[in-house]
XYZ file of C-alpha atoms in Angstrom:
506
model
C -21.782 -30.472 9.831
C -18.734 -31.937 11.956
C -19.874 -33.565 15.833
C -20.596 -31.865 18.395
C -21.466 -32.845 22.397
C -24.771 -31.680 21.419
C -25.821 -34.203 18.814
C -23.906 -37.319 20.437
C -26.395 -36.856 23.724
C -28.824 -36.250 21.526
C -28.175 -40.139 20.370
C -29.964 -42.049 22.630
C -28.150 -45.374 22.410
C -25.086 -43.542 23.438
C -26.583 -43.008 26.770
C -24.513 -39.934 27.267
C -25.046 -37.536 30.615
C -23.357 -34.009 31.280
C -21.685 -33.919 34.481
C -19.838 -30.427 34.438
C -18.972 -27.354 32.958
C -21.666 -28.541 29.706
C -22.879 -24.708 28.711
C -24.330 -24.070 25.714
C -21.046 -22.845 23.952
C -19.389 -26.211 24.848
C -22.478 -28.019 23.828
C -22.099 -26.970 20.634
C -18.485 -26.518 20.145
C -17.392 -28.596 16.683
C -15.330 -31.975 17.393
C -12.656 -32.662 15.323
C -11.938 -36.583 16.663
C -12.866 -38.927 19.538
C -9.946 -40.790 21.109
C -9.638 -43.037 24.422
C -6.817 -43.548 26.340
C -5.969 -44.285 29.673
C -2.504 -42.728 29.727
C -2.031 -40.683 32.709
C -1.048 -38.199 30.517
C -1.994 -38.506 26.649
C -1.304 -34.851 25.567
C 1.695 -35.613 23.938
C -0.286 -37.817 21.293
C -3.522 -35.722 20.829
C -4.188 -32.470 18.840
C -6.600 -29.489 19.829
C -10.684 -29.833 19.411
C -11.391 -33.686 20.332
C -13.036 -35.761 22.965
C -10.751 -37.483 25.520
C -12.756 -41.151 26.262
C -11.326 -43.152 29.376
C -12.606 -46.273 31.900
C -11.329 -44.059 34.834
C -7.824 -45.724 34.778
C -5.572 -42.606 34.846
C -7.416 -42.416 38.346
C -6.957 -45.735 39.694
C -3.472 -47.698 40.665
C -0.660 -47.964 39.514
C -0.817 -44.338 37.667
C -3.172 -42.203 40.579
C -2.989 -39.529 38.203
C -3.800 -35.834 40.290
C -7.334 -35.289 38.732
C -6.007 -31.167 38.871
C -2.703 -31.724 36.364
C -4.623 -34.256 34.238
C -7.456 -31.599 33.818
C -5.533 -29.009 33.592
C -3.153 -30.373 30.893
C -6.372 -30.999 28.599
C -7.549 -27.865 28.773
C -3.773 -26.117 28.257
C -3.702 -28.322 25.082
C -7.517 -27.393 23.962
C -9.069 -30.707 24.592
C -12.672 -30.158 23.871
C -14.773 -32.219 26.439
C -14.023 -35.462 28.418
C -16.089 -38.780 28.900
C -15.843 -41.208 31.469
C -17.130 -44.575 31.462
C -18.721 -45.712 34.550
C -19.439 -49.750 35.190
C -16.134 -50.842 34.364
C -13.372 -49.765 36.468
C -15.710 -46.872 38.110
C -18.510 -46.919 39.939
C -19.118 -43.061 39.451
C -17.342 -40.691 38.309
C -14.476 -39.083 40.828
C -16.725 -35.906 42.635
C -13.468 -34.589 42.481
C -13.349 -34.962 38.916
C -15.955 -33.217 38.468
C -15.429 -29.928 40.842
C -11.311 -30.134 38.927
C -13.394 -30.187 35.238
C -16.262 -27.428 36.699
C -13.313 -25.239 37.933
C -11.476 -25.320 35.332
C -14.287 -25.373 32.286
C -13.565 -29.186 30.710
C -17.132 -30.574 29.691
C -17.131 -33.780 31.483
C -19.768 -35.975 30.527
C -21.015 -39.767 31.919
C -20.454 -42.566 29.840
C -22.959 -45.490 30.111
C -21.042 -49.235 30.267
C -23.765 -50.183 27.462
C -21.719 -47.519 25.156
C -18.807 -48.539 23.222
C -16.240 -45.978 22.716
C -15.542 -46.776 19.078
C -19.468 -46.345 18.270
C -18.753 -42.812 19.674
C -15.412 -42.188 18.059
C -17.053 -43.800 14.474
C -20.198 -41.909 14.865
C -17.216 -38.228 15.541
C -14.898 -39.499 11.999
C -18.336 -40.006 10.121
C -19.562 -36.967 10.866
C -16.275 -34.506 10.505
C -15.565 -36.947 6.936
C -19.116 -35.833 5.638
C -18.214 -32.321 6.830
C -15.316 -32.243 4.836
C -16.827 -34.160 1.671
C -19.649 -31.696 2.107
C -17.190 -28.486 1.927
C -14.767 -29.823 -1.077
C -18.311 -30.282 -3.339
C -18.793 -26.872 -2.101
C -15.601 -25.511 -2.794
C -15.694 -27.324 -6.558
C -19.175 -26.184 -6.777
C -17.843 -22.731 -5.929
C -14.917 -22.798 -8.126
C -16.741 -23.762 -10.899
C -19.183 -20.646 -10.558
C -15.971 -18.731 -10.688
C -14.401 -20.147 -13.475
C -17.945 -19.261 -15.238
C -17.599 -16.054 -13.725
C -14.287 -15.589 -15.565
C -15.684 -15.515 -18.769
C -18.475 -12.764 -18.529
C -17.531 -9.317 -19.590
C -17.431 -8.289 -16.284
C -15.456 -10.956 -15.370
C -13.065 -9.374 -12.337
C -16.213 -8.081 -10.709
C -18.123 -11.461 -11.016
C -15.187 -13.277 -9.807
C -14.895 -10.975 -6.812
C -19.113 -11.548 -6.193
C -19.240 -15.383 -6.584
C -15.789 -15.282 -3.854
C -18.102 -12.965 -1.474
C -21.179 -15.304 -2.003
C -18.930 -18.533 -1.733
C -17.213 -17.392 1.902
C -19.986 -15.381 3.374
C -18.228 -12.742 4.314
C -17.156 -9.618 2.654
C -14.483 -9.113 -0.371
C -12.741 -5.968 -1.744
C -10.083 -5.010 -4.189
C -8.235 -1.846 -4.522
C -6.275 -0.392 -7.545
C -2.555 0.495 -7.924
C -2.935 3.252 -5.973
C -5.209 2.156 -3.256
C -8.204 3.439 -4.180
C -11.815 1.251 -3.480
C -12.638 -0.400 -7.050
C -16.310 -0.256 -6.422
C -18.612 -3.558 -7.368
C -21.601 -3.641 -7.613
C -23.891 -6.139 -5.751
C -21.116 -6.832 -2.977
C -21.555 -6.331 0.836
C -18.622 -3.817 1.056
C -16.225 -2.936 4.053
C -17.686 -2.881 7.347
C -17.623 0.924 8.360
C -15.424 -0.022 11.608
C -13.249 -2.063 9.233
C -13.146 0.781 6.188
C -9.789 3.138 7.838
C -7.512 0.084 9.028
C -8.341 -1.845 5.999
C -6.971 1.083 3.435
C -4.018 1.657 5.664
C -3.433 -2.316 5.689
C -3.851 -1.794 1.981
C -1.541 0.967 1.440
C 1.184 -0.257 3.323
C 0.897 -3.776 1.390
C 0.849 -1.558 -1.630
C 4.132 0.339 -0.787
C 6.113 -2.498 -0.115
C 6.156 -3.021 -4.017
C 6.522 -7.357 -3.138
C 4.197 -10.087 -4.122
C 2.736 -11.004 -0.797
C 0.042 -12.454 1.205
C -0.971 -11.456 4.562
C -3.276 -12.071 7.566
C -3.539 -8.501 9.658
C -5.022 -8.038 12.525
C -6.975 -4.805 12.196
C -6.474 -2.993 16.078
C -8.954 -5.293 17.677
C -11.556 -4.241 15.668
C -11.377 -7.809 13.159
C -8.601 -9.668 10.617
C -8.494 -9.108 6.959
C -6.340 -11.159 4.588
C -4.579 -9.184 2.397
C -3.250 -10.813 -0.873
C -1.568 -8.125 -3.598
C -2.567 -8.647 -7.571
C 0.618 -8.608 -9.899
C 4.134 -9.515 -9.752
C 7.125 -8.320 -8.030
C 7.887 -4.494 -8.637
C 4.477 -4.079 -10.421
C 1.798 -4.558 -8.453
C -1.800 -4.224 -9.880
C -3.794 -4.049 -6.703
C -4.788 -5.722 -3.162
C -7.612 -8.048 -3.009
C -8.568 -8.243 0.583
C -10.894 -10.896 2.402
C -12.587 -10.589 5.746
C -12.064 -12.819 8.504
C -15.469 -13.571 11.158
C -15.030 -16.734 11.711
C -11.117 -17.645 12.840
C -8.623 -18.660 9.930
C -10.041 -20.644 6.636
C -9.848 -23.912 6.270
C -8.380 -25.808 3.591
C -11.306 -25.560 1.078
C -11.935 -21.736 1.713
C -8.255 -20.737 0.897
C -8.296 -22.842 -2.110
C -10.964 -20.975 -3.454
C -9.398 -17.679 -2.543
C -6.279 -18.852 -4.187
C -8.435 -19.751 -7.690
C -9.688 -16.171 -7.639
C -6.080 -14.643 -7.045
C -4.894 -16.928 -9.828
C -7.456 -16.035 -12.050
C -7.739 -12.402 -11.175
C -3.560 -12.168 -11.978
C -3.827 -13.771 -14.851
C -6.190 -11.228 -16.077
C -4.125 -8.181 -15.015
C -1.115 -9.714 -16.371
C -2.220 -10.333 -19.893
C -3.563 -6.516 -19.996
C 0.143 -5.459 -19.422
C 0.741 -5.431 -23.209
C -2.433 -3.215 -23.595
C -1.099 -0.961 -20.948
C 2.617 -1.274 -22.971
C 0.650 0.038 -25.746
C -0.914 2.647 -24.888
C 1.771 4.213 -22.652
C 3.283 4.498 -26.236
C 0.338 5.853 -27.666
C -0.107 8.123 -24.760
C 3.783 9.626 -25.827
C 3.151 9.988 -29.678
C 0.483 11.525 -28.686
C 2.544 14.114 -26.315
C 5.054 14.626 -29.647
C 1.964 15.306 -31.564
C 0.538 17.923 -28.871
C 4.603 19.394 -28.540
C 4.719 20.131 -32.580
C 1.153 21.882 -32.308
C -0.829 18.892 -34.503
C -3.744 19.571 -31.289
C -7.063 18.181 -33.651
C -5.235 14.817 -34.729
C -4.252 14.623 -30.973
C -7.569 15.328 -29.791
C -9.108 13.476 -32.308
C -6.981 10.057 -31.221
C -7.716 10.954 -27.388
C -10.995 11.589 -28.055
C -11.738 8.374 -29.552
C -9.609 6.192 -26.462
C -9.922 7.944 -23.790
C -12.556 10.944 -24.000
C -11.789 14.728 -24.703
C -8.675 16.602 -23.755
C -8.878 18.598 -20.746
C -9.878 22.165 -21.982
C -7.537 25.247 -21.402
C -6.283 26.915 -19.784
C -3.791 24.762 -19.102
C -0.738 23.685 -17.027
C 2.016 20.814 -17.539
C 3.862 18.999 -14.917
C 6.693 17.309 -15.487
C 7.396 14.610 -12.663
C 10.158 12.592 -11.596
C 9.930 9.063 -9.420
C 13.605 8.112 -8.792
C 13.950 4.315 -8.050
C 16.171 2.630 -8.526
C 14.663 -0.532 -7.807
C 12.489 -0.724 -10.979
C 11.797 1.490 -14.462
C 9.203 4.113 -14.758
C 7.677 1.412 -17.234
C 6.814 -0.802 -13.796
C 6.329 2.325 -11.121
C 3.111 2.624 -9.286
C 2.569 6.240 -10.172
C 1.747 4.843 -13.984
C -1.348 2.887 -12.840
C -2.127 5.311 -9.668
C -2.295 7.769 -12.882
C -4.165 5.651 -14.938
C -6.784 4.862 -12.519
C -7.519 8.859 -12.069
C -7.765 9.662 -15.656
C -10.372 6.732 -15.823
C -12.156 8.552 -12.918
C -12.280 11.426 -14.541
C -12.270 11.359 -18.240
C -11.532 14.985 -19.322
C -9.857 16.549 -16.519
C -5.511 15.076 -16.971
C -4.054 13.515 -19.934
C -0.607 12.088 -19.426
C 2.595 10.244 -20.840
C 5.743 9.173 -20.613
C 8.641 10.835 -21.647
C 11.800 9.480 -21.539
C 12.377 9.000 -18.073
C 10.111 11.360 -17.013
C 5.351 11.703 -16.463
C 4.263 14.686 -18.131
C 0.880 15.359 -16.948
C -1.002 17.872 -18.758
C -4.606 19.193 -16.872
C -6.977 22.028 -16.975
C -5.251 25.240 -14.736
C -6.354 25.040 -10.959
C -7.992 21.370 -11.160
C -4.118 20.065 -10.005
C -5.720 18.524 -6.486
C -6.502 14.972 -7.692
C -3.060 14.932 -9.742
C -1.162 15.383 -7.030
C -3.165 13.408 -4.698
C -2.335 10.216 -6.744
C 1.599 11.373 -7.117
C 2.260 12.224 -3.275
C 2.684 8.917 -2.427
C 5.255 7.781 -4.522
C 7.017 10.819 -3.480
C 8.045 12.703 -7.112
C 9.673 16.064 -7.995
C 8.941 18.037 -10.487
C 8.054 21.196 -12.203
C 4.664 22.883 -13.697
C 4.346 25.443 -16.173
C 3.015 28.763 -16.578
C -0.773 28.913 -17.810
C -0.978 27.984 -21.316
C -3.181 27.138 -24.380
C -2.900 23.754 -26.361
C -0.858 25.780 -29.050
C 1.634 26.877 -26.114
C 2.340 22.972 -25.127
C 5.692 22.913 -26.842
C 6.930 26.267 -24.580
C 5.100 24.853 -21.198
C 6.812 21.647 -21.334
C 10.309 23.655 -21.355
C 9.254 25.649 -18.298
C 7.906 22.639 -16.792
C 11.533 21.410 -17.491
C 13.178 24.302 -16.325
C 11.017 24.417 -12.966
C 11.592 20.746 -12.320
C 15.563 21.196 -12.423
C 14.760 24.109 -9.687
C 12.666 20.956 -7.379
C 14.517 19.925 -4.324
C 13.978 17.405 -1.434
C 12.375 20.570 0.763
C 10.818 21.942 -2.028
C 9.509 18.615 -4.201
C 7.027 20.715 -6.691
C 7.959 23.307 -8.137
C 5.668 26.066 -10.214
C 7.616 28.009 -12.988
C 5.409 31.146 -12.254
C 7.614 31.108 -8.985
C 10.682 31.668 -11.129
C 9.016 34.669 -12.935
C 7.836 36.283 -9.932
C 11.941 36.172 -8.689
C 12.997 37.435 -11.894
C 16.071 36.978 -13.914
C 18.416 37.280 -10.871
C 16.110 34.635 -8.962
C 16.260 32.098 -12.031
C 19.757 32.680 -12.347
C 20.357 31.695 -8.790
C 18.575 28.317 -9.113
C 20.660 27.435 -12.497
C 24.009 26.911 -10.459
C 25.012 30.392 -12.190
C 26.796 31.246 -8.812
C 29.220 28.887 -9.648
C 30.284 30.989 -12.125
C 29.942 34.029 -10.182
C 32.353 32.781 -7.274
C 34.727 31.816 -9.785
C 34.888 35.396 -11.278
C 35.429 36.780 -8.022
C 37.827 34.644 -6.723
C 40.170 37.458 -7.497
C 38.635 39.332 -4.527
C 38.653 36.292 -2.039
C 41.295 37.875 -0.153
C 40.242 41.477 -0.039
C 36.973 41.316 1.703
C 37.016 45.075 2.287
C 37.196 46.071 -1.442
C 34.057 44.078 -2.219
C 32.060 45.683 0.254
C 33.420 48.973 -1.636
C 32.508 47.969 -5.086
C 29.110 46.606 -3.540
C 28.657 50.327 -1.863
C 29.904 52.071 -4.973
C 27.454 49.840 -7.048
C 24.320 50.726 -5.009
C 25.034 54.316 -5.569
C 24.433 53.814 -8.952
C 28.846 54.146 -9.505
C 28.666 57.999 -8.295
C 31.836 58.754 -6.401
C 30.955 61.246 -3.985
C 28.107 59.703 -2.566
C 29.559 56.325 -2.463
C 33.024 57.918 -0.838
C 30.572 59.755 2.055
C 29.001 56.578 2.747
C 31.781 54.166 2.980
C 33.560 57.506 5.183
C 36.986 57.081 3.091
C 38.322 60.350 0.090
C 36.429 59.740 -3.396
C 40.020 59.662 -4.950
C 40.802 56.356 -3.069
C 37.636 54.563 -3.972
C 38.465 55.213 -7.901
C 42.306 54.388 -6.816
C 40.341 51.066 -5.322
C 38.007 50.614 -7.957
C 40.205 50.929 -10.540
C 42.395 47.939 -8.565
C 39.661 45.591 -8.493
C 38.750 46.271 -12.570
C 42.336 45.218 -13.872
C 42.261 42.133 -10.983
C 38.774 41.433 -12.323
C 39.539 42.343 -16.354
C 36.350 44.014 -16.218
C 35.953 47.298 -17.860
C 33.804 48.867 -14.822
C 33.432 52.294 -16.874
C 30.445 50.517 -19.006
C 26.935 49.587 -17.819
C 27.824 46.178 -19.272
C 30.835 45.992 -16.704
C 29.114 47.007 -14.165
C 26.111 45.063 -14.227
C 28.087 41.885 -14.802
C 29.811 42.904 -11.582
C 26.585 43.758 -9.828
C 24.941 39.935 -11.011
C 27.725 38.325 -9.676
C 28.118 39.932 -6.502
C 24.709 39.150 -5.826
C 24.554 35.846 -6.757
C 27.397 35.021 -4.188
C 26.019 36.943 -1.290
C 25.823 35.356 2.342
């Protein structure tokens, strides 16, 4: 352990005697060096954490340093204690040295003339060199059980124990997609810690970067936050608590060994995952042409049973153009789910599209994991595994519907707005404006066909409603059918006209 006042007056050939502001806390407060001078100001050439030794000459002429600024500048610069000699150039210490140092919380302690300063400053380096000798074997030692660790089957989770054993203090990881990767025979998040850390987490997470962080968790603690994975594709966060103030050199070392070897093992498991995100598609081809036992029978085998019908398919979309679908989060956040729940979503890749396919009203978790990458996309009707090729054209047709304020679209909500609705949504009014541009500047003789239409094209009743003779609405009708080239005596005519009149309603 490094010096502290406690152990040097513990020394009795130092001959040392506490004179103010010597509590407990100070007492055993860690020194990092012992220095004399007898500058009237030495804080420009001392560092935070040390013991300030002088003979009293700051005090005396020529300098008469102000015992107030001199104190006062030590503690500013987070001197740790003072010592004064006495027998040399001092009879005593200054009282007023002591009521400045009391005020003001500087340990001041008495210096015998029989001490030497450099026995005290040797006796400070000796003890904070053994301290640090004493932490690299324990960091080697450390890394070394790591590096063991490495190679046990369990090797990420053994890694993550030895770091949690090593720091004494408590370690986590999270997936892709934020969620807790549990391990067994760890300490766990504090439960004050457990809300900020995942939000710390998540918003390391959807910066998408290769960082490291210290965050300061709302008062509550610090957490260092250090993603898995490599720019674009990150793997997870691995994050450390903090207890006792920032880590010194040998502590983030042997954090830095368990990132390293913690990446390394993600990274070489990206040409698994390469692999069987192309298994996962021949698979989906297999499913789409109706081959449903050889597909099972492969899943089955990987990655557990199918999930049973009935079912539904989603078809998502992530737009980025920052990276391919290949590196996007949702792939692992995806992953990590179907791992959770073997049985209940099987999913691939599709071109540039995630076809998801689950069991019908068990959609909560899929979408859970996909919300925060922010997709759009469509979802079949209810079908059976020999209906896959048809749900993953209405999951098509349903995702083309999908809009910023309506992200997720089901295709049973195009069936229950009919033909007219699905027209609607297929940019078929397009066509419908440009057929009746003809009419654009006769506003009054579309309301007539519209009237005339709704009356099923009787004459009469039409006529009486619109309050004009029935031989001028057939004189107008008639106008609008050769401006149109629409033969409006047919139910074909007329229900063209009728489609596209109400396709380009306000």
């Amino acid at each position: 352990m490094p010096a502290d006042l406690r152990s040097l007056m513990a020394e009795p050939s130092f001959r040392l005697t506490p004179l103010a502001a010597a509590d407990d806390a100070a007492l055993d407060a860690p020194l990092r060096w012992a220095h004399n001078s007898d500058l009237p100001d030495p804080t420009p050439w001392l560092e935070p954490g040390g013991l300030l030794l002088t003979d009293g000459a700051p005090f005396l002429p020529p300098h008469n340093a102000p015992v107030d600024d001199y104190v006062e500048r030590l503690v500013a610069l987070g001197v740790r204690a003072l010592g004064v000699s006495v027998g040399i150039l001092l009879e005593r210490v200054p009282p007023e040295l002591v009521t400045a140092c009391d005020r003001l919380g500087m340990p001041l302690i008495e210096v015998s003339r029989q001490t030497p300063f450099m026995g005290l400053i040797k006796a400070v380096s000796d003890a904070t060199a053994a301290d640090e000798r004493a932490r690299l074997e324990r960091s080697l030692l450390a890394q070394r059980r790591v590096a063991r660790a490495a190679l046990r089957p369990d090797g990420l989770s053994a890694i993550l124990r030895e770091l949690e054993r090593a720091l004494e203090t408590w370690v986590a990881l999270f997936d892709a997609s934020g969620a807790l990767v549990l391990v067994p025979e760890t300490t766990g998040i504090p439960a004050a810690l457990d809300e900020p850390v995942r939000e710390a987490v998540a918003a390391a997470l959807a910066g998408r970067r290769a960082a490291a962080a210290r965050v300061s968790l709302g008062g509550v603690g610090e957490v260092t936050l250090q993603t898995l994975g490599q720019h674009g594709t990150l793997r997870g966060v691995l994050a450390v608590g903090i207890s006792n103030g920032p880590f010194d050199r040998a502590r983030q070392d042997l954090v830095d060994s368990v990132i390293a070897l913690a990446s390394i093992s993600l990274e070489q498991s990206s040409t698994l995952d390469s692999a069987r995100r192309r298994l996962r598609s021949g698979i989906l081809e297999l499913l789409a042409a109706g081959d449903t036992d050889v597909a099972g029978d492969t899943v089955k085998h990987l990655w557990g049973r199918l999930p049973p019908a009935p079912l539904r398919v989603a078809r998502l979309d992530v737009r980025d153009s920052e990276q391919t679908l290949d590196s996007h989060p949702l792939i692992p956040a995806l992953e990590v789910l179907a791992e959770k729940r073997p049985g209940a979503l099987f999913f691939a890749q599709q071109g540039d599209h995630v076809v998801a396919v689950y069991t019908d009203g068990d959609d909560a978790g899929l979408f859970a994991a996909a919300a925060p990458h922010r997709p759009t996309g469509g979802v079949s009707s209810r079908v059976g595994w020999d209906q896959i090729a048809a749900a993953l054209g209405e999951a098509r047709r349903a995702q083309e519907r999908a809009s910023a304020r309506q992200p997720i679209v089901f295709f049973d909500e195009l069936a229950g707005s009919g033909i007219l609705g699905h027209l609607e949504q297929t940019r078929a009014h397009d066509v419908a404006r440009r057929m009746l541009l003809p009419l654009d500047d006769d506003p009054e003789l579309r309301r007539m066909l519209e009237v005339w239409l709704e009356h099923n094209g009787s004459w009469g009743t039409a006529a009486g409603a619109l309050g004009i003779h029935r031989h001028t609405l057939r004189h107008r009708v008639d106008g609008a059918a050769h401006r149109l080239g629409l033969d409006l005596d047919t139910f074909g005519g007329r229900s063209e006209l009728w489609n596209a009149l109400r396709l380009t309603a306000e």
